[in-house]
Tab-separated table of C-alpha atoms and ligand atoms in Angstrom:
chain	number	residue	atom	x	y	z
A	1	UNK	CA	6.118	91.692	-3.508
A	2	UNK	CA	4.881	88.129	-2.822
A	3	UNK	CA	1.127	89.173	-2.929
A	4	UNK	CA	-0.807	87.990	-5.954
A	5	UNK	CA	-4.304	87.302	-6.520
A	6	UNK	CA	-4.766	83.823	-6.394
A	7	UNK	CA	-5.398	82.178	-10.046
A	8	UNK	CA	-4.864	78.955	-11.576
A	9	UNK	CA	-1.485	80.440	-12.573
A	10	UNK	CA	-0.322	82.136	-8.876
A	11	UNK	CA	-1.312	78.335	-7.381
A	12	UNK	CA	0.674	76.172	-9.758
A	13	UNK	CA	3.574	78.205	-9.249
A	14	UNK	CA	2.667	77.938	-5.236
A	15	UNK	CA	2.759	74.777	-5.805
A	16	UNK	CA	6.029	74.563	-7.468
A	17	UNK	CA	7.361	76.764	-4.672
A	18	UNK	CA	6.054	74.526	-2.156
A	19	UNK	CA	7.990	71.619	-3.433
A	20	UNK	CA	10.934	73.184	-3.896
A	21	UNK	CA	10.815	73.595	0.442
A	22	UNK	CA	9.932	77.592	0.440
A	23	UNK	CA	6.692	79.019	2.150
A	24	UNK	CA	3.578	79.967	0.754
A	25	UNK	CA	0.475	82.307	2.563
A	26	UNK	CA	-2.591	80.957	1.358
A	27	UNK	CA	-6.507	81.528	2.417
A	28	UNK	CA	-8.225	78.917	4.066
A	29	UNK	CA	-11.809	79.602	4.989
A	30	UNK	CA	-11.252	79.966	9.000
A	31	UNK	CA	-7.630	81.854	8.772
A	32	UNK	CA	-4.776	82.561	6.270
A	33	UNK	CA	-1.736	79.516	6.588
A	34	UNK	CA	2.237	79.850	6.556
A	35	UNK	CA	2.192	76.621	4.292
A	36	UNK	CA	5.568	74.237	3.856
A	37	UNK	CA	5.731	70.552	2.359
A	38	UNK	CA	4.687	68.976	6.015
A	39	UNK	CA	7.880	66.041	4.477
A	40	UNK	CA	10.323	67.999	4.158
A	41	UNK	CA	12.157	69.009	7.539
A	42	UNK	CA	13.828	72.497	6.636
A	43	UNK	CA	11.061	73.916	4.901
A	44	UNK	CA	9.192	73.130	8.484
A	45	UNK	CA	11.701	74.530	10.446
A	46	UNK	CA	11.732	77.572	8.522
A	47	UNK	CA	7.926	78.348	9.463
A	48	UNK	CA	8.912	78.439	12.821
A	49	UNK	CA	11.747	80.788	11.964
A	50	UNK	CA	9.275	83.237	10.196
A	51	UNK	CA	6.728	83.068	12.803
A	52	UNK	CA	9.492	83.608	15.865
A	53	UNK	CA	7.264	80.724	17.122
A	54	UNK	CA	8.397	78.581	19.828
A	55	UNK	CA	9.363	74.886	18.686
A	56	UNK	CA	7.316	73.386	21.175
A	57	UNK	CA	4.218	74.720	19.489
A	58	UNK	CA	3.367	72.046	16.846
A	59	UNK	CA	1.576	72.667	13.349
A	60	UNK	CA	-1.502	71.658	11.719
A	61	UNK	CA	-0.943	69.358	8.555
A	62	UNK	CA	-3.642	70.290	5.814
A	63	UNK	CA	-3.881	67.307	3.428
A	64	UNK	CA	-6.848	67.071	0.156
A	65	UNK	CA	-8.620	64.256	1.554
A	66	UNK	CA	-9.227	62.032	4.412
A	67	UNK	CA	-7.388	59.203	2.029
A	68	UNK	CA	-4.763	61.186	2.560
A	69	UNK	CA	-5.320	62.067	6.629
A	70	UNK	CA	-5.266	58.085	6.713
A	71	UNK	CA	-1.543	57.806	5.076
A	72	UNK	CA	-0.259	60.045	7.694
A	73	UNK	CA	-2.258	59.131	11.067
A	74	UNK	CA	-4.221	55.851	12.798
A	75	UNK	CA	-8.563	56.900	13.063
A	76	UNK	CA	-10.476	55.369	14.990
A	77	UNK	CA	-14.236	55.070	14.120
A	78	UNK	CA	-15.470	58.153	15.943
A	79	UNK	CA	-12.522	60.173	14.233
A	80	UNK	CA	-14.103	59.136	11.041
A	81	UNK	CA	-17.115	59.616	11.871
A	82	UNK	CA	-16.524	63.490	12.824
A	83	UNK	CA	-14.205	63.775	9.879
A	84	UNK	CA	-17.189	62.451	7.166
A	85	UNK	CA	-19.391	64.944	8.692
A	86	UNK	CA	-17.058	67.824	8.680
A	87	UNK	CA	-14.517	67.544	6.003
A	88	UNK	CA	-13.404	69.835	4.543
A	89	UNK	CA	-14.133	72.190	6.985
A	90	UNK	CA	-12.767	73.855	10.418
A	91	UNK	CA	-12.634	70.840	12.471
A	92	UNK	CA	-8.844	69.231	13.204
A	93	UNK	CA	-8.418	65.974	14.494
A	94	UNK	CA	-5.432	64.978	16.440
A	95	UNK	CA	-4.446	61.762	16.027
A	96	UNK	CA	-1.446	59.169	15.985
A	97	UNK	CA	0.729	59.699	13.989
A	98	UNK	CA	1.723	56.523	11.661
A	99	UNK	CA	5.836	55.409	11.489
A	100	UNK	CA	5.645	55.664	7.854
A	101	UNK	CA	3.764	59.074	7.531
A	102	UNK	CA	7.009	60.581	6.217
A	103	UNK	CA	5.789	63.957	8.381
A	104	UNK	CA	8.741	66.017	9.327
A	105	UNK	CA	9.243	65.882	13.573
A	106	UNK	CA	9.219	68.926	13.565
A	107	UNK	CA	5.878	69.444	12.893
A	108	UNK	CA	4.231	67.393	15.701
A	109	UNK	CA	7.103	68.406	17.971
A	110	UNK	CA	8.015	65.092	18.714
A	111	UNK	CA	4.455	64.414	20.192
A	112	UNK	CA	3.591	61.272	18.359
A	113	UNK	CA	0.108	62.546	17.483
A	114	UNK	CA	-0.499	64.765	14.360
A	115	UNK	CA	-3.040	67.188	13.922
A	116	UNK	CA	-4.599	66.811	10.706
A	117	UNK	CA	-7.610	68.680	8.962
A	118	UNK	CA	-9.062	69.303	4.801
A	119	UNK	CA	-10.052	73.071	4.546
A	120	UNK	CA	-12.831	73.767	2.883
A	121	UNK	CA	-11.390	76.877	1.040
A	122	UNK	CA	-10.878	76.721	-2.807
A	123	UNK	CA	-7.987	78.067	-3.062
A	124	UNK	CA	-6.346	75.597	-0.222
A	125	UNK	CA	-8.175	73.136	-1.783
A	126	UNK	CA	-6.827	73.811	-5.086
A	127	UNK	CA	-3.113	74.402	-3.867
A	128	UNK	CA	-3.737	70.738	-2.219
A	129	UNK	CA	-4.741	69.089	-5.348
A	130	UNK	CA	-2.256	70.472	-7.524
A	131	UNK	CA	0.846	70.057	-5.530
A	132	UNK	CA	-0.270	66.578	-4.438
A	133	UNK	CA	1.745	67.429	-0.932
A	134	UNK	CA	0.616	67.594	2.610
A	135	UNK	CA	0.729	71.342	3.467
A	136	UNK	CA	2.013	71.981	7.297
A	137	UNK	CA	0.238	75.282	8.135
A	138	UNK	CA	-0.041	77.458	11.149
A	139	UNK	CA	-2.017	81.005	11.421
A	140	UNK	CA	0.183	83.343	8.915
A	141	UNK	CA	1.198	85.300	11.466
A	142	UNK	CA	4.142	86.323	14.007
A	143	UNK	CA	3.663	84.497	16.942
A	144	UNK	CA	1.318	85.458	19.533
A	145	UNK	CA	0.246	88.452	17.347
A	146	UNK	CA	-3.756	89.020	15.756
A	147	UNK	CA	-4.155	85.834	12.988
A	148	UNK	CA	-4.789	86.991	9.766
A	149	UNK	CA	-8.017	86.721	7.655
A	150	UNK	CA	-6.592	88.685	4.919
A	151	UNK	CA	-3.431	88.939	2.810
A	152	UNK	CA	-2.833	92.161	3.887
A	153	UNK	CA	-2.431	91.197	6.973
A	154	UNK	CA	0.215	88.177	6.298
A	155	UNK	CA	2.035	90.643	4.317
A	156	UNK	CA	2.176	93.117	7.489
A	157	UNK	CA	3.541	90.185	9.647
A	158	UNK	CA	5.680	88.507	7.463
A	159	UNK	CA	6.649	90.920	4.347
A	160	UNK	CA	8.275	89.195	1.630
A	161	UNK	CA	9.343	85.944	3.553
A	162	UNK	CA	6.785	83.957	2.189
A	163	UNK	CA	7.602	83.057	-1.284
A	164	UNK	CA	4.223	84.176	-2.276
A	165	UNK	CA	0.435	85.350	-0.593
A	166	UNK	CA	-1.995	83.911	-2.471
A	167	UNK	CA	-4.985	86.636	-2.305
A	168	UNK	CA	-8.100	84.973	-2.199
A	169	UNK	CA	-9.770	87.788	0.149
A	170	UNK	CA	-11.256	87.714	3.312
A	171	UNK	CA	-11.528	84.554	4.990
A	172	UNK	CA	-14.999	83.747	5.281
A	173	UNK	CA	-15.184	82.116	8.785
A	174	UNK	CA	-12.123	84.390	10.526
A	175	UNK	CA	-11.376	82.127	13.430
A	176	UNK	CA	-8.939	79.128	13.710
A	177	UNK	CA	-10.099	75.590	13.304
A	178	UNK	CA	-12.245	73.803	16.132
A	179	UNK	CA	-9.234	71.243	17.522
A	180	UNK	CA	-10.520	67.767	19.064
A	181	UNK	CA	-8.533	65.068	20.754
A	182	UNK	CA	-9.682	61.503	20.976
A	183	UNK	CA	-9.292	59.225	23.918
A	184	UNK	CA	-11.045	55.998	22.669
A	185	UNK	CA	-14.644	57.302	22.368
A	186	UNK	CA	-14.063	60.076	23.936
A	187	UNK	CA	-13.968	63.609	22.367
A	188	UNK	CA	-12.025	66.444	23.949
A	189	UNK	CA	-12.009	70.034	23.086
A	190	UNK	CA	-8.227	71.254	22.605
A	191	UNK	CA	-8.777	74.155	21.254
A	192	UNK	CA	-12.514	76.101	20.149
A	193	UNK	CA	-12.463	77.255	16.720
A	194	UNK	CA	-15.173	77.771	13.724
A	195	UNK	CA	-17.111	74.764	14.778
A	196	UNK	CA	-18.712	75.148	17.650
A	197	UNK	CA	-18.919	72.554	20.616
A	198	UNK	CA	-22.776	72.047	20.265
A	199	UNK	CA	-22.288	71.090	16.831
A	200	UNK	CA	-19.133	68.891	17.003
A	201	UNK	CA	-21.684	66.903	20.485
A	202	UNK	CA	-24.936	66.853	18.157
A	203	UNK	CA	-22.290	64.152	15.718
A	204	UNK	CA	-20.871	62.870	18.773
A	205	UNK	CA	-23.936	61.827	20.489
A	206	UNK	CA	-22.199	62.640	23.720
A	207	UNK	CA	-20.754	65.592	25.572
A	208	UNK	CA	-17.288	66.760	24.248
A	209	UNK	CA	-15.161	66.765	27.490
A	210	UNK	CA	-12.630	69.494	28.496
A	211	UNK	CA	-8.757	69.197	27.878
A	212	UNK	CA	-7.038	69.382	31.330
A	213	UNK	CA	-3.505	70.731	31.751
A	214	UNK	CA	-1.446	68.051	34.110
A	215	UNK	CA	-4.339	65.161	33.677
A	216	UNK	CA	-3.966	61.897	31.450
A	217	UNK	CA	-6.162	63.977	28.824
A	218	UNK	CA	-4.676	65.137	25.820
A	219	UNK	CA	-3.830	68.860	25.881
A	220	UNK	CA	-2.770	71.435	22.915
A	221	UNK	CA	1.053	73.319	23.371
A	222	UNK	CA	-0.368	75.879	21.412
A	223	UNK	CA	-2.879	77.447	24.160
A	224	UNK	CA	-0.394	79.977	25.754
A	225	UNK	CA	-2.224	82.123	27.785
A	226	UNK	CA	-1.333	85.276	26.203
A	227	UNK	CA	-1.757	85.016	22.498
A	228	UNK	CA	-3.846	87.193	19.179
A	229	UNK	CA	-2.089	90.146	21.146
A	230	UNK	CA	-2.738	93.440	19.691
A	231	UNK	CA	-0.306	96.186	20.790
A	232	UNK	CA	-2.718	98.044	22.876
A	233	UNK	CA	-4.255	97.099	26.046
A	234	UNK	CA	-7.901	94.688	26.022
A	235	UNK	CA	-10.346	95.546	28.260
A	236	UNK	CA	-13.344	93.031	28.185
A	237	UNK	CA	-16.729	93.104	29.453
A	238	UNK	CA	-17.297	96.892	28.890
A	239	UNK	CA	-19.732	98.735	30.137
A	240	UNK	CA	-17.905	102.597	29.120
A	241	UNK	CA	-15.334	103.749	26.997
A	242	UNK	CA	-12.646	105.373	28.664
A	243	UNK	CA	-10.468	108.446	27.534
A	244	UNK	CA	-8.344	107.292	24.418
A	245	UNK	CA	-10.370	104.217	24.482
A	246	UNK	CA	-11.353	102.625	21.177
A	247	UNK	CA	-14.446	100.805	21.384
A	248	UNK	CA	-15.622	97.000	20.030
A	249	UNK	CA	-18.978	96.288	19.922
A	250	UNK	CA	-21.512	93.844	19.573
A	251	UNK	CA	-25.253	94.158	18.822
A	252	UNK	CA	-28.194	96.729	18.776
A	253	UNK	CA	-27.214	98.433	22.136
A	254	UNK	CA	-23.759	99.867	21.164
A	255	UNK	CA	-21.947	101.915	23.988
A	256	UNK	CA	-21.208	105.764	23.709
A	257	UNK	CA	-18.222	106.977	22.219
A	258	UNK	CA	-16.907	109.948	20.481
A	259	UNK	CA	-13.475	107.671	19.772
A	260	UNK	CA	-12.759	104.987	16.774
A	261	UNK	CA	-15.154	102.036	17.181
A	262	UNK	CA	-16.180	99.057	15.102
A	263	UNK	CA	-19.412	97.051	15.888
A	264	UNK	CA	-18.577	93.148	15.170
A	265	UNK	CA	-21.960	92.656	14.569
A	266	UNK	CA	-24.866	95.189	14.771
A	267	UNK	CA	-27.887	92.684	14.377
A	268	UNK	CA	-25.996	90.484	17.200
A	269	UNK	CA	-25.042	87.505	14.805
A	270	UNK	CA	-22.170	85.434	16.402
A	271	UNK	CA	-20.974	84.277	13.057
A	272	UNK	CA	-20.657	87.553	11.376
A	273	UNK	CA	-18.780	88.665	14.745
A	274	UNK	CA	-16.275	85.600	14.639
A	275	UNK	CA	-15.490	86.648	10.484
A	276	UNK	CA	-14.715	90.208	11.876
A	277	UNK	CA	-13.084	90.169	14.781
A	278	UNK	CA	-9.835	89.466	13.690
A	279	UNK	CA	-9.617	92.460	11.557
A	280	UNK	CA	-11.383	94.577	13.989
A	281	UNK	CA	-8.201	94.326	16.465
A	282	UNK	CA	-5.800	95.055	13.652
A	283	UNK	CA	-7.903	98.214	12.531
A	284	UNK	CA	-8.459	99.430	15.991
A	285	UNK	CA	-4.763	98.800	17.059
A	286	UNK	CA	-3.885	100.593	14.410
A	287	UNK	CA	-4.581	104.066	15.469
A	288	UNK	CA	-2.631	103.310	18.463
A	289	UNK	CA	-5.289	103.957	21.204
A	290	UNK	CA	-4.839	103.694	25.138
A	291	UNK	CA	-6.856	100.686	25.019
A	292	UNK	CA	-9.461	98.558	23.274
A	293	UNK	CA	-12.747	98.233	25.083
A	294	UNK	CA	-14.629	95.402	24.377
A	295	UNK	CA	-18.379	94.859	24.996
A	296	UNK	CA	-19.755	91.691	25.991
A	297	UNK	CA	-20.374	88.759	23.646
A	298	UNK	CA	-22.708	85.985	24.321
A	299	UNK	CA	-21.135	82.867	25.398
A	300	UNK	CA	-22.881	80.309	23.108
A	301	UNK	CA	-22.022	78.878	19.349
A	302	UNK	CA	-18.936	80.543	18.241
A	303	UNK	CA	-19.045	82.624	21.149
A	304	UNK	CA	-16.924	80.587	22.672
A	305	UNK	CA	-14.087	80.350	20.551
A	306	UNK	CA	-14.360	84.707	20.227
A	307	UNK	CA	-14.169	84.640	23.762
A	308	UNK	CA	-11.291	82.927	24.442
A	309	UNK	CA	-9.543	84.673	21.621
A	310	UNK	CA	-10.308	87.529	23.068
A	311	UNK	CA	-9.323	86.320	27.073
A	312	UNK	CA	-5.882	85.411	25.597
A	313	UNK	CA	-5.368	88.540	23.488
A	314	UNK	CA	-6.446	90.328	26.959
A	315	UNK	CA	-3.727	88.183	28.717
A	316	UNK	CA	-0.497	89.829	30.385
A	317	UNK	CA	2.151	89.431	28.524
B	401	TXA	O1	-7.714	77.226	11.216
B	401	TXA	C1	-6.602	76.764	11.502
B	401	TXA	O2	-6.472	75.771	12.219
B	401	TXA	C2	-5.391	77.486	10.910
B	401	TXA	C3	-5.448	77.336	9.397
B	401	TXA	C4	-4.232	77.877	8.709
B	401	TXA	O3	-5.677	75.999	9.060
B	401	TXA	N1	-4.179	76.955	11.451
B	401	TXA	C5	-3.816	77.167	12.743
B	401	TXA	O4	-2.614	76.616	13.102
B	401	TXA	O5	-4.482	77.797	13.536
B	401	TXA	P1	-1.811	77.024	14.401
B	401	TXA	O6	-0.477	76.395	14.213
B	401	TXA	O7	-1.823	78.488	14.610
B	401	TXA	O8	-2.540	76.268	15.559
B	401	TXA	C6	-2.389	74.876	15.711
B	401	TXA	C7	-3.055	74.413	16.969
B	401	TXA	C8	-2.256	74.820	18.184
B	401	TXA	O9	-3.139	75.152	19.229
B	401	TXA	C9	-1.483	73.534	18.479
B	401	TXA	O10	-1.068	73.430	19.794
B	401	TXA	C10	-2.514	72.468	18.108
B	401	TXA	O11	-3.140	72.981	16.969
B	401	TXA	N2	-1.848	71.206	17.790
B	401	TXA	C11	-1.120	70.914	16.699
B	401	TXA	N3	-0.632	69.662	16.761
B	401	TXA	C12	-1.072	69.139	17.919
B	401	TXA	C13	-0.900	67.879	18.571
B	401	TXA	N4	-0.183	66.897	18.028
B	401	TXA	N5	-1.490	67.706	19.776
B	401	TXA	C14	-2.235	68.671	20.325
B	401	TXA	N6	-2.428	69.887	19.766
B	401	TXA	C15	-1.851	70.114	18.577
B	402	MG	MG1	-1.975	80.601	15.351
């Protein structure tokens, strides 16, 4: 059983597992990481392995500090300036990546950027510090299934894979990093995350632009339409719950249901909805209904990131 509470014991010998090239789950505070030593090639490859996730789909590398983000890729001013404002925290920058970063290919897919980002998360932060390596991490979870914001939940994906799942609870923000792209001064918006877009433009002091598929704008691999996929069926924008239907909600004005339902956030709070909703599909899609229903949620602030989790999780596969 890799799952252990996470200690100042359990991360040292992480960390010891991390440099001899196995895996390690860990918390961060958006989502739980697959971590690997982001130098050393097999121990990449083997995340992809675990995940059954498409090589074309590069990682995020997690370093302690943006000395070390520096080591491994070229900032430009406005890079740094986002990165002293939100570091550590849920914002990753992709950047270029520097000839003698020693990163693995496989981890930027042979893009020549790197996406780069210090959690804010003791635990990561702690596993950082101590193994003194730059951690390659993607979502803990199979590919295209619900990311986890719990070790339970990495252990239901992956099992005993990982050479341990550090336990450090719930993940406090429960949605993926807030990914940016640079083009000089420009900002662009690869993927939304736990930092929302007005925040990320109030540092800025400009409008963060949109990532275009096909233009000379930088895009993100990772954005496959269908993706977060619980088993059953999403239906969003409900306004009823259907026979065998289980129901999410969202504020005051919850639809009527005799059939398993979980409210993301009864007084309406966007943040408290983004640090459940995760969980929320696994529950639900647990009990193996006909379909989730979902009820509208607010486009604004984080609303935007749950949204187009929940679009892609909604997706056809
Ligand atoms: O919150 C998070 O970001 C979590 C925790 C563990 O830190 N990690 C995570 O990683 O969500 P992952 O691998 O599931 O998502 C990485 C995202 C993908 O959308 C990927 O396409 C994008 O980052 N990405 C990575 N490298 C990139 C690059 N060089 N250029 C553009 N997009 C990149
Ligand atoms: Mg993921």
């Amino acid at each position: 059983m890799p799952q252990v509470k996470a200690t100042e014991e359990t991360i040292l010998a992480a960390a010891e597992a991390l440099a001899q090239g196995k895996l390690v789950g860990f918390p961060t505070e958006t989502v739980y990481g697959l971590g690997a030593d982001a130098r050393t090639g097999e121990a990449v490859a083997r995340i992809f392995e675990v995940k059954q996730r498409p090589d074309f789909n590069p990682l995020i590398v997690h370093v302690a500090d943006l000395a070390a983000a520096q080591e491994i890729a070229t900032f430009t001013p406005m890079a740094e300036k986002l990165a002293g404002h939100f570091w550590p925290g849920a914002l990753t920058l992709v950047l270029p990546l520097k000839e003698t970063s020693g990163i693995s290919e496989f981890v930027s897919a042979g893009l020549g950027t790197i996406a780069l980002r210090v959690p804010a998360h003791r635990v990561a932060a702690k596993l950082l510090e101590v193994s003194k390596l730059a951690i390659a991490a993607p979502s803990a979870n199979l590919s295209g299934h619900v990311s986890p914001t719990t070790a339970e939940h990495v252990f239901a994906d992956l099992g005993d894979q990982p050479a341990f799942i550090l336990d450090g609870g719930p993940c406090p923000i429960g949605l993926e990093s807030t990914v940016v792209g640079f083009e000089g001064d420009k900002v662009f918006l690869l993927r939304a995350g736990g930092i929302s877009r007005d925040e990320i433009e109030e540092i800025v002091g400009a409008q963060v632009h949109e990532a275009v598929d096909g233009g000379e704008t930088p895009i993100s691999p990772g954005q496959l339409a269908s993706h977060y996929s619980p088993n059953s069926p999403l239906r969003l924008n409900a306004v009823d719950v259907k026979p065998g239907e289980a129901l999410i909600g969202f504020g005051a004005d919850m639809l009527e249901t005799d059939g398993p339902v979980i409210n993301l956030s009864a007084r309406g709070d966007l943040r408290e909805a983004a640090a459940n909703l995760f969980s929320a599909l696994r529950e639900l899609d647990a009990g193996k209904p006909a379909g989730i229903a979902v009820m509208t949620i607010a486009q604004t602030g984080l609303g935007e990131a749950i949204n187009d989790r929940l679009k892609r999780a909604a997706a056809p596969r």
